[in-house]
Tab-separated table of C-alpha atoms and ligand atoms in Angstrom:
chain	number	residue	atom	x	y	z
D	22	MET	CA	25.698	8.817	2.252
D	23	LYS	CA	23.634	8.111	-0.880
D	24	LEU	CA	25.643	8.310	-4.086
D	25	ASN	CA	23.857	8.504	-7.420
D	26	ILE	CA	26.322	7.617	-10.128
D	27	ALA	CA	25.761	7.397	-13.864
D	28	LEU	CA	27.767	4.538	-15.327
D	29	LEU	CA	28.977	4.922	-18.901
D	30	ALA	CA	31.002	1.884	-19.857
D	31	GLY	CA	31.363	2.837	-23.525
D	32	ASP	CA	33.430	0.903	-26.042
D	33	GLY	CA	36.354	-1.484	-26.315
D	34	ILE	CA	37.826	-2.340	-22.939
D	35	GLY	CA	35.524	0.251	-21.322
D	36	PRO	CA	33.006	-2.281	-19.967
D	37	GLU	CA	35.772	-4.538	-18.607
D	38	VAL	CA	37.623	-1.840	-16.687
D	39	ILE	CA	34.395	-0.206	-15.500
D	40	GLU	CA	33.269	-3.528	-14.027
D	41	GLN	CA	36.371	-3.582	-11.806
D	42	ALA	CA	35.897	0.030	-10.704
D	43	VAL	CA	32.320	-0.844	-9.748
D	44	LYS	CA	33.484	-3.813	-7.679
D	45	VAL	CA	36.016	-1.640	-5.884
D	46	SER	CA	33.536	1.202	-5.328
D	47	ASN	CA	30.926	-1.213	-3.972
D	48	ALA	CA	33.492	-2.641	-1.563
D	49	ILE	CA	34.283	0.900	-0.391
D	50	ALA	CA	30.573	1.680	-0.012
D	51	LYS	CA	30.102	-1.413	2.115
D	52	LYS	CA	33.082	-0.668	4.316
D	53	PHE	CA	32.216	2.996	4.866
D	54	ASN	CA	28.435	2.594	4.966
D	55	HIS	CA	27.408	4.324	1.784
D	56	GLU	CA	24.696	3.401	-0.645
D	57	ILE	CA	25.597	3.601	-4.324
D	58	ASN	CA	22.890	3.733	-6.914
D	59	TRP	CA	24.466	2.977	-10.314
D	60	THR	CA	22.527	3.985	-13.423
D	61	PRO	CA	24.036	2.533	-16.595
D	62	ALA	CA	23.651	4.448	-19.860
D	63	LEU	CA	24.734	4.060	-23.462
D	64	THR	CA	27.514	6.012	-25.098
D	65	GLY	CA	30.010	5.810	-27.977
D	66	ALA	CA	29.963	3.172	-30.713
D	67	ALA	CA	27.796	1.016	-28.470
D	68	ALA	CA	25.173	3.781	-28.497
D	69	ILE	CA	25.493	4.328	-32.252
D	70	ASP	CA	24.835	0.626	-32.798
D	71	ALA	CA	21.834	0.658	-30.471
D	72	VAL	CA	20.155	3.990	-31.239
D	73	GLY	CA	22.192	5.670	-34.013
D	74	GLU	CA	23.612	8.392	-31.743
D	75	PRO	CA	26.863	8.413	-29.698
D	76	TYR	CA	25.438	10.523	-26.828
D	77	PRO	CA	21.677	9.939	-26.790
D	78	ASP	CA	19.323	12.359	-24.999
D	79	GLU	CA	18.380	9.653	-22.570
D	80	THR	CA	22.036	9.279	-21.555
D	81	HIS	CA	22.294	13.041	-21.114
D	82	GLU	CA	19.257	13.061	-18.815
D	83	ILE	CA	20.802	10.321	-16.694
D	84	CYS	CA	24.162	12.124	-16.472
D	85	LYS	CA	22.573	15.496	-15.738
D	86	ASN	CA	20.592	14.070	-12.846
D	87	ALA	CA	23.465	12.083	-11.343
D	88	ASP	CA	25.865	13.299	-8.634
D	89	ALA	CA	28.793	12.048	-10.710
D	90	VAL	CA	29.536	10.151	-13.908
D	91	LEU	CA	31.972	7.261	-14.110
D	92	PHE	CA	33.120	6.724	-17.649
D	93	GLY	CA	35.098	3.960	-19.379
D	94	ALA	CA	36.291	4.679	-22.893
D	95	ILE	CA	34.974	5.623	-26.288
D	96	GLY	CA	36.054	4.721	-29.838
D	97	HIS	CA	35.908	1.910	-32.322
D	98	PRO	CA	38.358	1.110	-35.154
D	99	LYS	CA	35.593	0.719	-37.711
D	100	TYR	CA	35.140	4.507	-37.538
D	101	ASP	CA	38.842	5.420	-37.414
D	102	ASN	CA	39.444	3.893	-40.802
D	103	ASP	CA	36.470	5.534	-42.425
D	104	PRO	CA	36.946	9.320	-42.812
D	105	SER	CA	33.517	9.583	-44.432
D	106	ALA	CA	31.603	8.182	-41.445
D	107	LYS	CA	28.750	10.580	-40.643
D	108	VAL	CA	28.576	9.830	-36.937
D	109	ARG	CA	31.617	8.886	-34.901
D	110	PRO	CA	31.857	7.731	-31.299
D	111	GLU	CA	34.193	10.627	-30.359
D	112	GLN	CA	31.443	13.109	-31.261
D	113	GLY	CA	29.527	11.631	-28.356
D	114	LEU	CA	32.367	12.426	-25.979
D	115	LEU	CA	32.653	16.001	-27.212
D	116	LYS	CA	28.888	16.490	-27.079
D	117	MET	CA	28.808	15.110	-23.568
D	118	ARG	CA	31.604	17.449	-22.431
D	119	LYS	CA	29.849	20.429	-23.962
D	120	LYS	CA	26.309	19.621	-22.790
D	121	LEU	CA	27.406	18.803	-19.251
D	122	GLY	CA	29.637	21.893	-19.226
D	123	LEU	CA	32.741	19.916	-18.241
D	124	PHE	CA	35.176	22.753	-18.795
D	125	ALA	CA	38.081	21.703	-16.567
D	126	ASN	CA	39.853	18.420	-17.190
D	127	VAL	CA	42.134	17.487	-14.307
D	128	ARG	CA	44.906	15.071	-15.309
D	129	PRO	CA	47.426	14.245	-12.619
D	130	THR	CA	50.764	12.637	-13.430
D	131	PHE	CA	52.664	10.875	-10.690
D	132	THR	CA	55.034	7.971	-10.329
D	133	PHE	CA	54.594	4.785	-8.332
D	134	PRO	CA	57.835	3.893	-6.529
D	135	SER	CA	57.465	0.213	-7.423
D	136	LEU	CA	57.003	1.036	-11.121
D	137	ILE	CA	59.665	3.659	-11.687
D	138	ASP	CA	61.656	1.328	-13.910
D	139	ASN	CA	58.623	0.728	-16.143
D	140	SER	CA	59.010	4.207	-17.516
D	141	PRO	CA	61.217	4.540	-20.588
D	142	LEU	CA	62.604	7.678	-18.942
D	143	LYS	CA	65.571	7.566	-16.597
D	144	ARG	CA	64.789	7.019	-12.938
D	145	GLU	CA	66.704	10.076	-11.740
D	146	ARG	CA	64.687	12.336	-14.028
D	147	ILE	CA	61.246	11.186	-13.015
D	148	GLU	CA	61.547	10.134	-9.391
D	149	GLY	CA	59.165	12.167	-7.256
D	150	THR	CA	57.195	13.623	-10.165
D	151	ASP	CA	53.832	14.895	-9.010
D	152	LEU	CA	52.184	17.334	-11.358
D	153	VAL	CA	48.658	18.135	-12.509
D	154	PHE	CA	47.431	19.366	-15.827
D	155	LEU	CA	44.287	21.423	-15.962
D	156	ARG	CA	43.176	21.160	-19.547
D	157	GLU	CA	40.398	23.420	-20.831
D	158	LEU	CA	37.860	20.999	-22.269
D	159	THR	CA	34.932	22.748	-23.916
D	160	GLY	CA	36.531	25.413	-26.097
D	161	GLY	CA	39.340	26.082	-28.525
D	162	ILE	CA	39.947	24.351	-31.810
D	163	TYR	CA	37.833	21.351	-30.787
D	164	PHE	CA	34.677	23.429	-30.774
D	165	GLY	CA	35.331	26.342	-33.153
D	166	GLU	CA	33.699	26.577	-36.541
D	167	LYS	CA	35.057	23.928	-38.877
D	168	GLY	CA	34.450	23.031	-42.465
D	169	ARG	CA	35.571	22.828	-46.056
D	170	ARG	CA	35.777	25.364	-48.847
D	171	GLN	CA	36.484	25.217	-52.564
D	172	GLY	CA	34.772	21.942	-53.192
D	173	GLY	CA	36.507	20.334	-50.239
D	174	ASP	CA	40.076	21.261	-51.173
D	175	ILE	CA	40.476	23.653	-48.257
D	176	ALA	CA	39.677	22.696	-44.682
D	177	PHE	CA	39.610	24.847	-41.560
D	178	ASP	CA	39.177	24.503	-37.792
D	179	ASN	CA	38.878	27.774	-35.909
D	180	CYS	CA	40.363	28.202	-32.465
D	181	VAL	CA	38.229	30.539	-30.366
D	182	TYR	CA	38.451	31.482	-26.673
D	183	SER	CA	36.632	34.051	-24.606
D	184	ARG	CA	38.102	35.821	-21.587
D	185	ALA	CA	35.372	34.228	-19.465
D	186	GLU	CA	36.387	30.724	-20.550
D	187	VAL	CA	40.031	31.379	-19.741
D	188	THR	CA	39.172	32.985	-16.412
D	189	ARG	CA	37.096	30.090	-15.096
D	190	LEU	CA	39.776	27.551	-16.012
D	191	ALA	CA	42.624	29.671	-14.649
D	192	LYS	CA	40.684	30.214	-11.416
D	193	LYS	CA	40.621	26.448	-10.890
D	194	GLY	CA	44.357	26.401	-11.618
D	195	PHE	CA	45.167	29.100	-9.060
D	196	GLU	CA	42.950	27.400	-6.478
D	197	LEU	CA	44.595	24.053	-7.060
D	198	ALA	CA	48.062	25.607	-6.881
D	199	MET	CA	47.131	27.113	-3.498
D	200	THR	CA	46.485	23.610	-2.133
D	201	ARG	CA	49.814	22.323	-3.483
D	202	SER	CA	53.223	23.949	-3.909
D	203	LYS	CA	51.806	27.315	-5.090
D	204	LYS	CA	53.443	27.029	-8.484
D	205	LEU	CA	51.417	27.534	-11.646
D	206	CYS	CA	52.577	27.279	-15.253
D	207	CYS	CA	50.493	28.799	-18.018
D	208	VAL	CA	51.229	26.872	-21.213
D	209	ASP	CA	50.551	28.735	-24.433
D	210	LYS	CA	51.909	29.775	-27.798
D	211	ALA	CA	51.656	33.500	-27.239
D	212	ASN	CA	54.486	34.204	-29.665
D	213	VAL	CA	52.196	33.119	-32.510
D	214	LEU	CA	48.542	32.715	-31.527
D	215	GLU	CA	46.058	35.450	-30.671
D	216	THR	CA	44.065	33.084	-28.443
D	217	SER	CA	47.262	32.400	-26.516
D	218	ARG	CA	47.826	36.118	-26.046
D	219	LEU	CA	44.336	36.361	-24.569
D	220	TRP	CA	45.182	33.452	-22.247
D	221	ARG	CA	48.382	35.074	-21.076
D	222	GLU	CA	46.833	38.501	-20.606
D	223	THR	CA	43.927	37.015	-18.637
D	224	VAL	CA	46.120	34.938	-16.344
D	225	GLN	CA	48.494	37.856	-15.791
D	226	ALA	CA	45.564	39.991	-14.682
D	227	MET	CA	44.539	37.328	-12.163
D	228	GLU	CA	47.971	37.095	-10.528
D	229	LYS	CA	47.227	39.928	-8.103
D	230	ASP	CA	44.328	37.924	-6.620
D	231	TYR	CA	46.700	35.095	-5.709
D	232	PRO	CA	49.854	36.871	-4.514
D	233	GLU	CA	51.279	33.677	-3.031
D	234	VAL	CA	51.198	31.772	-6.300
D	235	GLU	CA	54.324	31.924	-8.421
D	236	VAL	CA	53.232	31.941	-12.067
D	237	SER	CA	55.400	31.075	-15.042
D	238	TYR	CA	54.493	31.435	-18.702
D	239	GLU	CA	55.973	28.934	-21.108
D	240	PHE	CA	55.495	28.112	-24.753
D	241	VAL	CA	53.925	24.764	-25.462
D	242	ASP	CA	56.805	23.508	-27.595
D	243	ALA	CA	59.282	24.190	-24.816
D	244	VAL	CA	57.003	22.537	-22.266
D	245	ALA	CA	56.776	19.440	-24.477
D	246	MET	CA	60.540	19.171	-24.190
D	247	ARG	CA	60.990	20.106	-20.542
D	248	LEU	CA	58.163	17.843	-19.437
D	249	VAL	CA	60.204	14.725	-20.143
D	250	GLN	CA	63.526	16.338	-19.235
D	251	TRP	CA	62.640	17.934	-15.903
D	252	PRO	CA	59.127	16.837	-14.954
D	253	ASN	CA	59.971	17.688	-11.368
D	254	SER	CA	60.119	21.363	-12.172
D	255	TYR	CA	56.344	21.454	-12.745
D	256	ASP	CA	53.425	21.372	-10.350
D	257	VAL	CA	50.122	22.754	-11.720
D	258	LEU	CA	49.925	23.479	-15.446
D	259	ILE	CA	46.987	25.164	-17.127
D	260	THR	CA	46.443	25.049	-20.837
D	261	GLU	CA	43.978	25.139	-23.692
D	262	ASN	CA	42.173	22.131	-25.109
D	263	LEU	CA	44.448	20.807	-27.883
D	264	PHE	CA	47.745	21.563	-26.122
D	265	GLY	CA	46.365	19.767	-23.074
D	266	ASP	CA	45.298	16.768	-25.125
D	267	ILE	CA	48.788	16.319	-26.530
D	268	LEU	CA	50.811	17.121	-23.412
D	269	THR	CA	48.811	14.816	-21.147
D	270	ASP	CA	49.466	11.837	-23.413
D	271	GLU	CA	53.127	12.753	-23.316
D	272	ALA	CA	53.042	13.096	-19.537
D	273	SER	CA	51.564	9.619	-19.125
D	274	VAL	CA	54.905	8.213	-20.281
D	275	ILE	CA	56.442	9.481	-17.043
D	276	SER	CA	54.271	7.190	-14.945
D	277	GLY	CA	55.320	4.224	-17.060
D	278	SER	CA	51.883	3.168	-18.194
D	279	MET	CA	48.829	4.837	-19.648
D	280	GLY	CA	46.896	2.143	-17.852
D	281	LEU	CA	47.454	3.945	-14.570
D	282	MET	CA	46.432	7.534	-15.070
D	283	PRO	CA	42.999	8.723	-13.933
D	284	SER	CA	41.249	11.997	-14.716
D	285	ALA	CA	38.368	14.171	-13.637
D	286	SER	CA	36.352	16.558	-15.766
D	287	MET	CA	34.689	19.180	-13.677
D	288	GLY	CA	31.598	21.106	-14.589
D	289	ALA	CA	29.512	23.677	-12.824
D	290	LYS	CA	27.231	20.948	-11.484
D	291	VAL	CA	28.124	17.375	-12.339
D	292	SER	CA	31.643	15.994	-12.785
D	293	LEU	CA	32.875	13.048	-14.791
D	294	PHE	CA	35.669	10.620	-13.970
D	295	GLU	CA	37.517	8.532	-16.533
D	296	PRO	CA	40.853	6.865	-17.278
D	297	ILE	CA	42.981	8.828	-19.728
D	298	HIS	CA	43.602	5.770	-21.888
D	299	GLY	CA	41.326	4.998	-24.802
D	300	SER	CA	39.199	2.023	-25.752
D	301	TYR	CA	42.225	-0.187	-26.642
D	302	PRO	CA	40.325	-2.226	-29.257
D	303	GLN	CA	43.061	-4.869	-29.640
D	304	ALA	CA	42.507	-5.979	-26.055
D	305	THR	CA	38.718	-5.954	-26.084
D	306	GLY	CA	37.130	-9.037	-24.566
D	307	LYS	CA	40.481	-10.613	-23.657
D	308	ASN	CA	40.316	-9.798	-19.957
D	309	ILE	CA	43.844	-8.346	-20.056
D	310	ALA	CA	43.263	-4.592	-19.810
D	311	ASN	CA	44.700	-2.769	-16.824
D	312	PRO	CA	41.763	-1.564	-14.695
D	313	LEU	CA	43.829	0.646	-12.368
D	314	ALA	CA	43.348	3.958	-14.191
D	315	THR	CA	39.582	3.497	-13.918
D	316	VAL	CA	39.814	2.348	-10.307
D	317	LEU	CA	41.920	5.443	-9.515
D	318	SER	CA	39.357	7.565	-11.355
D	319	ALA	CA	36.777	6.184	-8.936
D	320	ALA	CA	39.080	7.304	-6.094
D	321	MET	CA	39.084	10.820	-7.558
D	322	MET	CA	35.305	10.598	-7.761
D	323	PHE	CA	34.906	9.787	-4.067
D	324	GLU	CA	37.177	12.679	-3.169
D	325	THR	CA	36.176	15.365	-5.631
D	326	ALA	CA	32.494	14.732	-6.253
D	327	PHE	CA	31.564	13.628	-2.744
D	328	GLY	CA	34.306	15.042	-0.519
D	329	LEU	CA	35.020	11.528	0.791
D	330	GLN	CA	38.793	11.746	1.291
D	331	GLU	CA	39.220	8.661	3.423
D	332	GLU	CA	37.378	6.525	0.882
D	333	GLY	CA	39.538	7.835	-1.954
D	334	GLN	CA	42.686	7.196	0.059
D	335	ALA	CA	41.557	3.647	0.853
D	336	ILE	CA	41.379	2.971	-2.893
D	337	ARG	CA	44.820	4.449	-3.482
D	338	ASP	CA	46.225	2.373	-0.643
D	339	VAL	CA	44.856	-0.883	-1.979
D	340	VAL	CA	46.094	-0.040	-5.482
D	341	ASN	CA	49.581	0.602	-4.090
D	342	LYS	CA	49.398	-2.697	-2.265
D	343	SER	CA	48.448	-4.563	-5.440
D	344	LEU	CA	51.362	-2.952	-7.283
D	345	ALA	CA	53.796	-3.755	-4.495
D	346	GLN	CA	52.635	-7.378	-4.401
D	347	GLY	CA	52.673	-7.769	-8.169
D	348	VAL	CA	48.934	-8.314	-8.558
D	349	VAL	CA	48.979	-6.628	-11.943
D	350	THR	CA	47.883	-7.135	-15.541
D	351	GLU	CA	50.280	-8.113	-18.307
D	352	ASP	CA	51.272	-4.552	-19.215
D	353	LEU	CA	53.014	-4.281	-15.842
D	354	ALA	CA	53.862	-7.895	-15.085
D	355	GLY	CA	57.174	-8.137	-16.945
D	356	ASN	CA	58.448	-11.687	-16.519
D	357	GLU	CA	56.244	-12.336	-13.497
D	358	LYS	CA	52.755	-13.798	-13.472
D	359	ALA	CA	50.168	-11.605	-15.188
D	360	TYR	CA	46.740	-11.388	-13.584
D	361	LYS	CA	43.519	-11.026	-15.554
D	362	THR	CA	41.523	-7.793	-15.453
D	363	THR	CA	38.798	-9.436	-13.366
D	364	GLU	CA	41.340	-11.026	-11.001
D	365	VAL	CA	42.885	-7.641	-10.246
D	366	GLY	CA	39.393	-6.223	-9.594
D	367	ASP	CA	38.473	-9.116	-7.296
D	368	TRP	CA	41.748	-8.825	-5.399
D	369	LEU	CA	41.281	-5.102	-4.841
D	370	ALA	CA	37.688	-5.533	-3.660
D	371	GLN	CA	38.614	-8.354	-1.294
D	372	ASN	CA	41.506	-6.418	0.157
D	373	ILE	CA	39.271	-3.464	0.856
D	374	ALA	CA	36.799	-5.648	2.680
J	27	IPM	C1	41.093	12.521	-24.717
J	27	IPM	C2	40.834	11.902	-26.070
J	27	IPM	C3	39.726	12.686	-26.753
J	27	IPM	C4	40.210	14.112	-26.924
J	27	IPM	C5	39.271	12.112	-28.100
J	27	IPM	C6	38.859	10.658	-27.984
J	27	IPM	C7	38.176	12.938	-28.724
J	27	IPM	O1	41.990	11.847	-26.827
J	27	IPM	O2	40.172	12.506	-23.871
J	27	IPM	O3	42.196	13.006	-24.494
J	27	IPM	O4	40.911	14.422	-27.902
J	27	IPM	O5	39.885	14.941	-26.094
J	28	MN	MN1	43.753	12.605	-25.805
């Protein structure tokens, strides 16, 4: 099969972790007889430096015409500490999500048996956790009208959702639940927010189309608590943009390391795959970043964008093997030997071959 993939390395550790995912993907392509055509493109602070724009039109053209996008990370501290910056790298990410129509962000949370004790949470609470967040990604408070009034002394960010936006996200949630344990949790704040009441009403109306799916409705504050108390009680969770942003960071604690969690952002046509961690500026250029979240994002890409299940599984298998054998970066190494980012990538690629 011919795979056309846009490659957006981005900022910080992005290029380093992307390089390892490329090695691993190329090894998979060789083993399973595929031909990958990688097209690199600029994004984030790197793009601002080069062309003054965090998501240039040329990058959009490349992404739009690709079968899938593999993405590293975006963000640079020089913008975080400057609230007056006119362009910021994150705007590129939001623009990309909107322009590519990536409305459903799939963020799985699972545990690796060999890493259970890396989590700050108690083993007996998290063992066996296997849940998926479906975060709405192109609406809500991120994209509503925002601004200042009264000479800048009042600021506002509007949260807006349409029934159509909720329906298309919830549909993905019901469909995903059907392939898993048929349990769906709608996370909202319907006791306070009008948009949440629209969410709840819309999902309730869809229940009859999926009679086998057991749906629960829970307030986001309660979910934030139960998620770390009883993560095993959840399977598929659907939620709006900001709630999903916050809860998925929280959920990554269950797995013991943010460096492990992959994600997919699905659009009508093209989908994008990226680690959930950020650009980790402190580690940039040190060859210490954990590449596994990006490598596992490539596994999701093979499966979701191309329907290549065996290829995706082969990546997961080799990642599990590296974890079991302690071929890991310093965040996971404890008192054992820590491998460099590139060494982990090389090891994975060799073990696939
Ligand atoms: C994420 C990130 C982004 C978000 C930022 C970088 C804009 O935190 O992908 O979760 O808030 O969506
Ligand atoms: Mn986030």
